[in-house]
Short mmCIF file of N, CA, C and O in Angstrom, two decimals:
data_model
loop_
_atom_site.label_atom_id
_atom_site.label_comp_id
_atom_site.label_asym_id
_atom_site.label_seq_id
_atom_site.Cartn_x
_atom_site.Cartn_y
_atom_site.Cartn_z
N MET A 1 44.06 50.93 3.67
CA MET A 1 42.93 50.72 2.83
C MET A 1 42.07 49.61 3.43
O MET A 1 42.55 48.52 3.69
N VAL A 2 40.85 49.91 3.64
CA VAL A 2 39.92 48.98 4.25
C VAL A 2 39.05 48.38 3.15
O VAL A 2 38.41 49.11 2.40
N MET A 3 39.04 47.01 3.09
CA MET A 3 38.20 46.36 2.10
C MET A 3 36.94 45.84 2.79
O MET A 3 37.04 45.22 3.84
N ARG A 4 35.87 46.11 2.20
CA ARG A 4 34.61 45.65 2.78
C ARG A 4 34.24 44.33 2.12
O ARG A 4 34.26 44.20 0.92
N HIS A 5 33.91 43.38 2.97
CA HIS A 5 33.46 42.09 2.47
C HIS A 5 31.94 42.06 2.54
O HIS A 5 31.36 42.32 3.58
N ARG A 6 31.37 41.72 1.45
CA ARG A 6 29.92 41.65 1.41
C ARG A 6 29.49 40.26 1.89
O ARG A 6 30.00 39.25 1.45
N GLN A 7 28.57 40.26 2.79
CA GLN A 7 28.05 39.00 3.29
C GLN A 7 27.12 38.40 2.25
O GLN A 7 26.33 39.10 1.62
N SER A 8 27.23 37.08 2.08
CA SER A 8 26.32 36.43 1.15
C SER A 8 25.64 35.29 1.89
O SER A 8 26.21 34.68 2.78
N GLY A 9 24.46 35.03 1.51
CA GLY A 9 23.68 34.00 2.16
C GLY A 9 22.30 33.96 1.55
O GLY A 9 22.04 34.57 0.51
N MET A 10 21.45 33.27 2.20
CA MET A 10 20.11 33.11 1.68
C MET A 10 19.26 34.30 2.08
O MET A 10 19.28 34.74 3.22
N SER A 11 18.49 34.77 1.13
CA SER A 11 17.59 35.88 1.43
C SER A 11 16.32 35.34 2.07
O SER A 11 16.08 34.14 2.13
N LEU A 12 15.50 36.23 2.51
CA LEU A 12 14.23 35.85 3.12
C LEU A 12 13.35 35.13 2.10
O LEU A 12 12.70 34.13 2.42
N LEU A 13 13.36 35.59 0.87
CA LEU A 13 12.58 34.95 -0.19
C LEU A 13 13.09 33.53 -0.47
O LEU A 13 12.31 32.61 -0.66
N GLY A 14 14.38 33.35 -0.47
CA GLY A 14 14.96 32.01 -0.68
C GLY A 14 14.60 31.06 0.45
O GLY A 14 14.25 29.89 0.20
N MET A 15 14.69 31.53 1.69
CA MET A 15 14.33 30.67 2.83
C MET A 15 12.84 30.33 2.80
O MET A 15 12.45 29.21 3.12
N LEU A 16 12.01 31.29 2.42
CA LEU A 16 10.58 31.04 2.33
C LEU A 16 10.26 30.00 1.24
O LEU A 16 9.43 29.12 1.45
N SER A 17 10.95 30.08 0.12
CA SER A 17 10.75 29.09 -0.96
C SER A 17 11.13 27.69 -0.50
O SER A 17 10.40 26.72 -0.75
N ILE A 18 12.26 27.58 0.18
CA ILE A 18 12.71 26.28 0.69
C ILE A 18 11.71 25.76 1.72
O ILE A 18 11.35 24.57 1.71
N ALA A 19 11.22 26.62 2.61
CA ALA A 19 10.27 26.19 3.64
C ALA A 19 8.96 25.71 3.00
O ALA A 19 8.38 24.72 3.46
N ILE A 20 8.50 26.36 1.96
CA ILE A 20 7.27 25.94 1.28
C ILE A 20 7.46 24.58 0.62
O ILE A 20 6.59 23.70 0.72
N MET A 21 8.59 24.37 -0.03
CA MET A 21 8.84 23.07 -0.67
C MET A 21 8.94 21.95 0.36
O MET A 21 8.36 20.88 0.18
N VAL A 22 9.66 22.19 1.44
CA VAL A 22 9.79 21.17 2.49
C VAL A 22 8.42 20.88 3.10
O VAL A 22 8.06 19.73 3.33
N GLY A 23 7.64 21.93 3.35
CA GLY A 23 6.29 21.74 3.90
C GLY A 23 5.40 20.93 2.96
O GLY A 23 4.64 20.07 3.41
N PHE A 24 5.50 21.16 1.65
CA PHE A 24 4.70 20.41 0.69
C PHE A 24 5.06 18.93 0.72
O PHE A 24 4.19 18.07 0.73
N PHE A 25 6.36 18.62 0.75
CA PHE A 25 6.76 17.22 0.77
C PHE A 25 6.40 16.53 2.09
O PHE A 25 6.03 15.36 2.10
N ILE A 26 6.46 17.25 3.18
CA ILE A 26 6.03 16.68 4.45
C ILE A 26 4.52 16.41 4.44
O ILE A 26 4.07 15.35 4.89
N MET A 27 3.76 17.35 3.87
CA MET A 27 2.31 17.15 3.77
C MET A 27 1.99 15.94 2.89
O MET A 27 1.13 15.12 3.22
N CYS A 28 2.69 15.79 1.76
CA CYS A 28 2.47 14.63 0.88
C CYS A 28 2.81 13.34 1.62
O CYS A 28 2.07 12.35 1.51
N GLY A 29 3.89 13.34 2.36
CA GLY A 29 4.26 12.15 3.12
C GLY A 29 3.21 11.79 4.16
O GLY A 29 2.88 10.62 4.35
N MET A 30 2.66 12.80 4.81
CA MET A 30 1.64 12.54 5.83
C MET A 30 0.35 12.03 5.20
O MET A 30 -0.37 11.24 5.81
N ARG A 31 0.05 12.45 3.99
CA ARG A 31 -1.17 11.98 3.32
C ARG A 31 -1.00 10.57 2.75
O ARG A 31 -1.95 9.81 2.69
N LEU A 32 0.21 10.23 2.28
CA LEU A 32 0.44 8.95 1.62
C LEU A 32 0.81 7.84 2.59
O LEU A 32 0.63 6.66 2.28
N ALA A 33 1.34 8.17 3.75
CA ALA A 33 1.81 7.16 4.70
C ALA A 33 0.71 6.19 5.15
O ALA A 33 0.96 4.97 5.18
N PRO A 34 -0.50 6.63 5.50
CA PRO A 34 -1.51 5.65 5.92
C PRO A 34 -1.85 4.61 4.85
O PRO A 34 -2.02 3.43 5.17
N SER A 35 -1.90 5.03 3.59
CA SER A 35 -2.18 4.07 2.52
C SER A 35 -1.04 3.07 2.37
O SER A 35 -1.27 1.89 2.09
N TYR A 36 0.19 3.53 2.54
CA TYR A 36 1.32 2.62 2.43
C TYR A 36 1.34 1.62 3.58
O TYR A 36 1.60 0.44 3.39
N PHE A 37 1.04 2.08 4.79
CA PHE A 37 1.00 1.17 5.94
C PHE A 37 -0.15 0.17 5.80
O PHE A 37 -0.02 -0.98 6.20
N GLU A 38 -1.26 0.61 5.21
CA GLU A 38 -2.36 -0.32 4.97
C GLU A 38 -1.95 -1.36 3.93
O GLU A 38 -2.29 -2.54 4.05
N TYR A 39 -1.19 -0.96 2.92
CA TYR A 39 -0.68 -1.91 1.94
C TYR A 39 0.20 -2.96 2.61
O TYR A 39 0.12 -4.15 2.27
N LEU A 40 1.05 -2.53 3.53
CA LEU A 40 1.91 -3.49 4.23
C LEU A 40 1.07 -4.49 5.02
O LEU A 40 1.40 -5.68 5.08
N THR A 41 -0.03 -4.04 5.61
CA THR A 41 -0.92 -4.94 6.33
C THR A 41 -1.60 -5.92 5.38
O THR A 41 -1.69 -7.12 5.67
N VAL A 42 -2.08 -5.42 4.24
CA VAL A 42 -2.73 -6.30 3.26
C VAL A 42 -1.73 -7.33 2.74
O VAL A 42 -2.05 -8.51 2.61
N LYS A 43 -0.50 -6.91 2.49
CA LYS A 43 0.53 -7.84 2.02
C LYS A 43 0.80 -8.92 3.06
O LYS A 43 0.94 -10.09 2.73
N GLU A 44 0.85 -8.53 4.31
CA GLU A 44 1.08 -9.50 5.39
C GLU A 44 -0.08 -10.50 5.48
O GLU A 44 0.14 -11.70 5.62
N VAL A 45 -1.31 -10.01 5.38
CA VAL A 45 -2.49 -10.89 5.45
C VAL A 45 -2.51 -11.86 4.27
O VAL A 45 -2.71 -13.07 4.45
N VAL A 46 -2.29 -11.36 3.06
CA VAL A 46 -2.31 -12.21 1.87
C VAL A 46 -1.20 -13.25 1.95
O VAL A 46 -1.42 -14.43 1.63
N THR A 47 -0.02 -12.85 2.38
CA THR A 47 1.09 -13.80 2.50
C THR A 47 0.79 -14.86 3.55
O THR A 47 1.05 -16.05 3.34
N LYS A 48 0.21 -14.44 4.66
CA LYS A 48 -0.12 -15.39 5.72
C LYS A 48 -1.15 -16.41 5.25
O LYS A 48 -0.99 -17.61 5.46
N VAL A 49 -2.20 -15.93 4.60
CA VAL A 49 -3.25 -16.83 4.11
C VAL A 49 -2.69 -17.77 3.04
O VAL A 49 -2.99 -18.96 3.02
N ALA A 50 -1.85 -17.25 2.16
CA ALA A 50 -1.30 -18.06 1.07
C ALA A 50 -0.36 -19.15 1.59
O ALA A 50 -0.34 -20.25 1.04
N THR A 51 0.40 -18.87 2.62
CA THR A 51 1.35 -19.87 3.12
C THR A 51 0.67 -20.89 4.04
O THR A 51 1.12 -22.02 4.13
N GLU A 52 -0.41 -20.51 4.71
CA GLU A 52 -1.08 -21.43 5.64
C GLU A 52 -2.17 -22.27 4.99
O GLU A 52 -2.73 -23.15 5.62
N TYR A 53 -2.49 -22.01 3.76
CA TYR A 53 -3.59 -22.70 3.07
C TYR A 53 -3.23 -24.15 2.79
O TYR A 53 -2.15 -24.46 2.30
N GLU A 54 -4.17 -25.04 3.07
CA GLU A 54 -4.00 -26.46 2.78
C GLU A 54 -5.04 -26.84 1.73
O GLU A 54 -6.23 -26.92 2.02
N ALA A 55 -4.59 -27.09 0.51
CA ALA A 55 -5.50 -27.33 -0.61
C ALA A 55 -6.35 -28.58 -0.42
O ALA A 55 -7.47 -28.65 -0.91
N GLU A 56 -5.83 -29.56 0.30
CA GLU A 56 -6.58 -30.80 0.48
C GLU A 56 -7.74 -30.64 1.45
O GLU A 56 -8.72 -31.37 1.40
N LYS A 57 -7.64 -29.71 2.38
CA LYS A 57 -8.61 -29.60 3.46
C LYS A 57 -9.58 -28.42 3.31
O LYS A 57 -10.67 -28.45 3.85
N LYS A 58 -9.18 -27.36 2.60
CA LYS A 58 -9.99 -26.15 2.55
C LYS A 58 -10.44 -25.84 1.13
O LYS A 58 -9.76 -26.16 0.16
N THR A 59 -11.58 -25.18 1.04
CA THR A 59 -12.09 -24.74 -0.25
C THR A 59 -11.75 -23.27 -0.44
O THR A 59 -11.27 -22.59 0.47
N ILE A 60 -12.04 -22.77 -1.64
CA ILE A 60 -11.79 -21.35 -1.92
C ILE A 60 -12.69 -20.47 -1.06
O ILE A 60 -12.27 -19.41 -0.60
N ARG A 61 -13.89 -20.92 -0.78
CA ARG A 61 -14.80 -20.15 0.07
C ARG A 61 -14.22 -19.99 1.48
O ARG A 61 -14.30 -18.92 2.08
N GLU A 62 -13.65 -21.06 2.02
CA GLU A 62 -13.03 -20.98 3.35
C GLU A 62 -11.80 -20.08 3.33
O GLU A 62 -11.55 -19.34 4.28
N LEU A 63 -11.06 -20.13 2.24
CA LEU A 63 -9.90 -19.26 2.09
C LEU A 63 -10.34 -17.79 2.06
O LEU A 63 -9.75 -16.94 2.74
N ARG A 64 -11.41 -17.50 1.33
CA ARG A 64 -11.93 -16.14 1.26
C ARG A 64 -12.44 -15.68 2.63
O ARG A 64 -12.20 -14.54 3.05
N ARG A 65 -13.13 -16.56 3.34
CA ARG A 65 -13.64 -16.21 4.67
C ARG A 65 -12.49 -15.90 5.63
O ARG A 65 -12.55 -14.95 6.41
N GLN A 66 -11.43 -16.71 5.57
CA GLN A 66 -10.28 -16.47 6.43
C GLN A 66 -9.63 -15.12 6.11
O GLN A 66 -9.26 -14.37 7.02
N MET A 67 -9.54 -14.79 4.82
CA MET A 67 -8.95 -13.51 4.43
C MET A 67 -9.82 -12.35 4.90
O MET A 67 -9.32 -11.35 5.40
N GLU A 68 -11.14 -12.47 4.76
CA GLU A 68 -12.05 -11.42 5.22
C GLU A 68 -11.90 -11.20 6.72
O GLU A 68 -11.88 -10.05 7.20
N ASN A 69 -11.82 -12.28 7.49
CA ASN A 69 -11.67 -12.16 8.93
C ASN A 69 -10.36 -11.48 9.31
O ASN A 69 -10.33 -10.62 10.20
N LEU A 70 -9.27 -11.84 8.63
CA LEU A 70 -7.99 -11.21 8.95
C LEU A 70 -7.95 -9.74 8.55
O LEU A 70 -7.39 -8.92 9.28
N LEU A 71 -8.54 -9.40 7.42
CA LEU A 71 -8.59 -7.99 7.03
C LEU A 71 -9.44 -7.18 8.01
O LEU A 71 -9.09 -6.05 8.36
N ASN A 72 -10.55 -7.76 8.46
CA ASN A 72 -11.40 -7.07 9.44
C ASN A 72 -10.68 -6.93 10.78
O ASN A 72 -10.76 -5.89 11.43
N THR A 73 -9.99 -7.99 11.21
CA THR A 73 -9.27 -7.95 12.48
C THR A 73 -8.16 -6.89 12.45
O THR A 73 -7.93 -6.21 13.45
N ASN A 74 -7.49 -6.74 11.31
CA ASN A 74 -6.40 -5.77 11.19
C ASN A 74 -6.89 -4.38 10.79
O ASN A 74 -6.09 -3.51 10.48
N GLN A 75 -8.19 -4.18 10.77
CA GLN A 75 -8.83 -2.89 10.50
C GLN A 75 -8.42 -2.31 9.15
O GLN A 75 -8.06 -1.14 9.02
N VAL A 76 -8.47 -3.13 8.11
CA VAL A 76 -8.23 -2.68 6.75
C VAL A 76 -9.59 -2.38 6.14
O VAL A 76 -10.39 -3.28 5.92
N TYR A 77 -9.86 -1.10 5.88
CA TYR A 77 -11.17 -0.69 5.41
C TYR A 77 -11.17 -0.21 3.96
O TYR A 77 -12.21 -0.16 3.33
N ASP A 78 -10.02 0.18 3.42
CA ASP A 78 -9.99 0.70 2.06
C ASP A 78 -9.96 -0.39 1.00
O ASP A 78 -10.26 -0.14 -0.16
N VAL A 79 -9.60 -1.61 1.38
CA VAL A 79 -9.59 -2.73 0.45
C VAL A 79 -10.78 -3.62 0.76
O VAL A 79 -10.90 -4.15 1.86
N ASP A 80 -11.66 -3.75 -0.22
CA ASP A 80 -12.84 -4.59 -0.05
C ASP A 80 -12.45 -6.04 -0.30
O ASP A 80 -11.87 -6.35 -1.35
N PRO A 81 -12.73 -6.95 0.65
CA PRO A 81 -12.36 -8.36 0.44
C PRO A 81 -12.99 -8.98 -0.80
O PRO A 81 -12.45 -9.92 -1.37
N ARG A 82 -14.11 -8.44 -1.27
CA ARG A 82 -14.74 -8.97 -2.49
C ARG A 82 -13.96 -8.61 -3.74
O ARG A 82 -14.14 -9.23 -4.79
N ASP A 83 -13.08 -7.60 -3.65
CA ASP A 83 -12.26 -7.21 -4.79
C ASP A 83 -11.01 -8.09 -4.94
O ASP A 83 -10.34 -8.02 -5.97
N ILE A 84 -10.71 -8.87 -3.94
CA ILE A 84 -9.56 -9.78 -4.01
C ILE A 84 -9.99 -11.04 -4.75
O ILE A 84 -10.94 -11.69 -4.37
N GLU A 85 -9.27 -11.33 -5.82
CA GLU A 85 -9.62 -12.48 -6.65
C GLU A 85 -8.89 -13.72 -6.14
O GLU A 85 -7.68 -13.70 -5.94
N ILE A 86 -9.65 -14.79 -5.94
CA ILE A 86 -9.08 -16.09 -5.58
C ILE A 86 -9.59 -17.08 -6.63
O ILE A 86 -10.81 -17.23 -6.80
N TYR A 87 -8.69 -17.70 -7.35
CA TYR A 87 -9.11 -18.58 -8.43
C TYR A 87 -8.11 -19.73 -8.59
O TYR A 87 -7.00 -19.69 -8.09
N ARG A 88 -8.56 -20.74 -9.32
CA ARG A 88 -7.71 -21.88 -9.64
C ARG A 88 -7.37 -21.82 -11.12
O ARG A 88 -8.22 -21.57 -11.96
N LYS A 89 -6.09 -22.08 -11.42
CA LYS A 89 -5.63 -22.10 -12.80
C LYS A 89 -4.55 -23.16 -12.93
O LYS A 89 -3.57 -23.14 -12.17
N ASP A 90 -4.74 -24.08 -13.81
CA ASP A 90 -3.79 -25.18 -14.05
C ASP A 90 -3.53 -25.99 -12.80
O ASP A 90 -2.40 -26.39 -12.51
N GLY A 91 -4.56 -26.22 -12.01
CA GLY A 91 -4.44 -27.03 -10.80
C GLY A 91 -3.81 -26.32 -9.62
O GLY A 91 -3.56 -26.92 -8.59
N LYS A 92 -3.55 -25.02 -9.74
CA LYS A 92 -2.96 -24.24 -8.65
C LYS A 92 -3.93 -23.14 -8.25
O LYS A 92 -4.67 -22.61 -9.08
N THR A 93 -3.91 -22.80 -6.99
CA THR A 93 -4.78 -21.74 -6.48
C THR A 93 -3.97 -20.45 -6.38
O THR A 93 -2.85 -20.45 -5.87
N TRP A 94 -4.56 -19.36 -6.85
CA TRP A 94 -3.90 -18.05 -6.86
C TRP A 94 -4.72 -17.04 -6.09
O TRP A 94 -5.95 -17.08 -6.12
N ILE A 95 -4.04 -16.11 -5.45
CA ILE A 95 -4.67 -14.96 -4.80
C ILE A 95 -4.13 -13.72 -5.49
O ILE A 95 -2.92 -13.49 -5.52
N ASP A 96 -5.03 -12.93 -6.05
CA ASP A 96 -4.64 -11.69 -6.73
C ASP A 96 -5.28 -10.52 -5.98
O ASP A 96 -6.47 -10.26 -6.11
N ALA A 97 -4.47 -9.83 -5.17
CA ALA A 97 -4.98 -8.73 -4.36
C ALA A 97 -4.41 -7.39 -4.82
O ALA A 97 -4.34 -6.45 -4.04
N ASN A 98 -3.99 -7.28 -6.07
CA ASN A 98 -3.45 -6.02 -6.59
C ASN A 98 -4.53 -4.94 -6.56
O ASN A 98 -5.68 -5.20 -6.89
N TYR A 99 -4.13 -3.73 -6.19
CA TYR A 99 -5.08 -2.63 -6.16
C TYR A 99 -4.35 -1.30 -6.27
O TYR A 99 -3.12 -1.24 -6.21
N GLU A 100 -5.12 -0.24 -6.46
CA GLU A 100 -4.59 1.11 -6.51
C GLU A 100 -5.29 1.96 -5.45
O GLU A 100 -6.48 1.77 -5.20
N ALA A 101 -4.55 2.87 -4.88
CA ALA A 101 -5.12 3.80 -3.92
C ALA A 101 -4.99 5.23 -4.48
O ALA A 101 -3.90 5.62 -4.90
N ARG A 102 -6.08 5.96 -4.51
CA ARG A 102 -6.07 7.34 -4.98
C ARG A 102 -6.29 8.24 -3.78
O ARG A 102 -7.30 8.14 -3.09
N ILE A 103 -5.31 9.12 -3.54
CA ILE A 103 -5.35 9.99 -2.37
C ILE A 103 -5.36 11.44 -2.84
O ILE A 103 -4.53 11.84 -3.67
N SER A 104 -6.28 12.22 -2.31
CA SER A 104 -6.33 13.64 -2.64
C SER A 104 -5.24 14.36 -1.85
O SER A 104 -5.21 14.33 -0.63
N VAL A 105 -4.33 14.99 -2.57
CA VAL A 105 -3.23 15.70 -1.91
C VAL A 105 -3.70 17.09 -1.50
O VAL A 105 -3.61 17.48 -0.34
N MET A 106 -4.18 17.85 -2.47
CA MET A 106 -4.77 19.16 -2.17
C MET A 106 -5.51 19.66 -3.40
O MET A 106 -5.01 19.55 -4.51
N GLY A 107 -6.68 20.14 -3.19
CA GLY A 107 -7.48 20.65 -4.29
C GLY A 107 -7.76 19.57 -5.33
O GLY A 107 -8.30 18.52 -5.03
N ARG A 108 -7.36 19.84 -6.55
CA ARG A 108 -7.57 18.88 -7.64
C ARG A 108 -6.34 18.00 -7.87
O ARG A 108 -6.29 17.29 -8.87
N ILE A 109 -5.39 18.05 -7.01
CA ILE A 109 -4.17 17.25 -7.16
C ILE A 109 -4.35 15.94 -6.40
O ILE A 109 -4.59 15.94 -5.19
N ASP A 110 -4.26 14.84 -7.13
CA ASP A 110 -4.38 13.50 -6.54
C ASP A 110 -3.07 12.75 -6.74
O ASP A 110 -2.34 12.98 -7.70
N ALA A 111 -2.84 11.82 -5.84
CA ALA A 111 -1.71 10.91 -5.97
C ALA A 111 -2.28 9.50 -6.10
O ALA A 111 -3.21 9.14 -5.40
N VAL A 112 -1.73 8.72 -7.01
CA VAL A 112 -2.18 7.36 -7.22
C VAL A 112 -1.03 6.43 -6.85
O VAL A 112 0.07 6.53 -7.38
N MET A 113 -1.31 5.54 -5.91
CA MET A 113 -0.32 4.55 -5.48
C MET A 113 -0.78 3.19 -6.00
O MET A 113 -1.89 2.76 -5.70
N SER A 114 0.05 2.54 -6.79
CA SER A 114 -0.29 1.26 -7.39
C SER A 114 0.48 0.16 -6.66
O SER A 114 1.71 0.17 -6.63
N PHE A 115 -0.27 -0.76 -6.09
CA PHE A 115 0.33 -1.89 -5.37
C PHE A 115 0.07 -3.14 -6.20
O PHE A 115 -1.00 -3.73 -6.15
N ASP A 116 1.06 -3.52 -7.00
CA ASP A 116 0.85 -4.61 -7.96
C ASP A 116 1.75 -5.82 -7.71
O ASP A 116 2.02 -6.58 -8.63
N ASP A 117 2.18 -6.01 -6.50
CA ASP A 117 2.99 -7.19 -6.19
C ASP A 117 2.29 -8.14 -5.23
O ASP A 117 2.92 -8.89 -4.51
N LEU A 118 0.95 -8.14 -5.27
CA LEU A 118 0.18 -8.95 -4.34
C LEU A 118 -0.50 -10.14 -5.04
O LEU A 118 -1.59 -10.53 -4.67
N LYS A 119 0.14 -10.70 -6.03
CA LYS A 119 -0.38 -11.91 -6.68
C LYS A 119 0.50 -13.07 -6.24
O LYS A 119 1.68 -13.14 -6.59
N LEU A 120 -0.08 -13.97 -5.46
CA LEU A 120 0.68 -15.08 -4.88
C LEU A 120 0.05 -16.41 -5.21
O LEU A 120 -1.17 -16.54 -5.30
N GLN A 121 0.91 -17.40 -5.38
CA GLN A 121 0.42 -18.76 -5.54
C GLN A 121 0.26 -19.36 -4.15
O GLN A 121 1.14 -19.28 -3.31
N VAL A 122 -0.89 -19.94 -3.93
CA VAL A 122 -1.21 -20.48 -2.61
C VAL A 122 -0.41 -21.75 -2.37
O VAL A 122 -0.22 -22.57 -3.26
N GLY A 123 0.08 -21.90 -1.15
CA GLY A 123 0.83 -23.08 -0.77
C GLY A 123 2.32 -22.95 -0.99
O GLY A 123 3.09 -23.82 -0.63
N GLN A 124 2.76 -21.86 -1.60
CA GLN A 124 4.18 -21.63 -1.84
C GLN A 124 4.74 -20.74 -0.73
O GLN A 124 4.03 -19.91 -0.18
N PRO A 125 6.01 -20.90 -0.41
CA PRO A 125 6.59 -19.99 0.57
C PRO A 125 6.60 -18.56 0.05
O PRO A 125 6.60 -18.33 -1.16
N ALA A 126 6.58 -17.63 0.96
CA ALA A 126 6.52 -16.22 0.59
C ALA A 126 7.77 -15.83 -0.18
O ALA A 126 8.87 -16.28 0.13
N PRO A 127 7.62 -14.95 -1.21
CA PRO A 127 8.77 -14.53 -2.02
C PRO A 127 9.71 -13.63 -1.26
O PRO A 127 9.40 -13.02 -0.31
#
């Protein structure tokens, strides 16, 4: 008596579904990666300016100018230096560079990336 074993595995439709899902996630990663790398650059610039600032020698205007120069040098174009808030509160200087990036994924589908950890006290070591 010969028993036939039926082969089981993924059908063509199953493989196509998996390939479409993997392709979608790769496309999302490729669209979101530049904004994330730009965030890392902005974080580096803000941290550098905040740690190197000398309150006795520099004004807020000089601090803003230094930040604008560093953002321009590092080719950060999506974050406007005028949107970065630099202010004094309770005798301490703060830099608030929190922002959101909206990226079109496809058609009417957008992704919003919120970068809200860029508020630093000037003169303090980096967190």
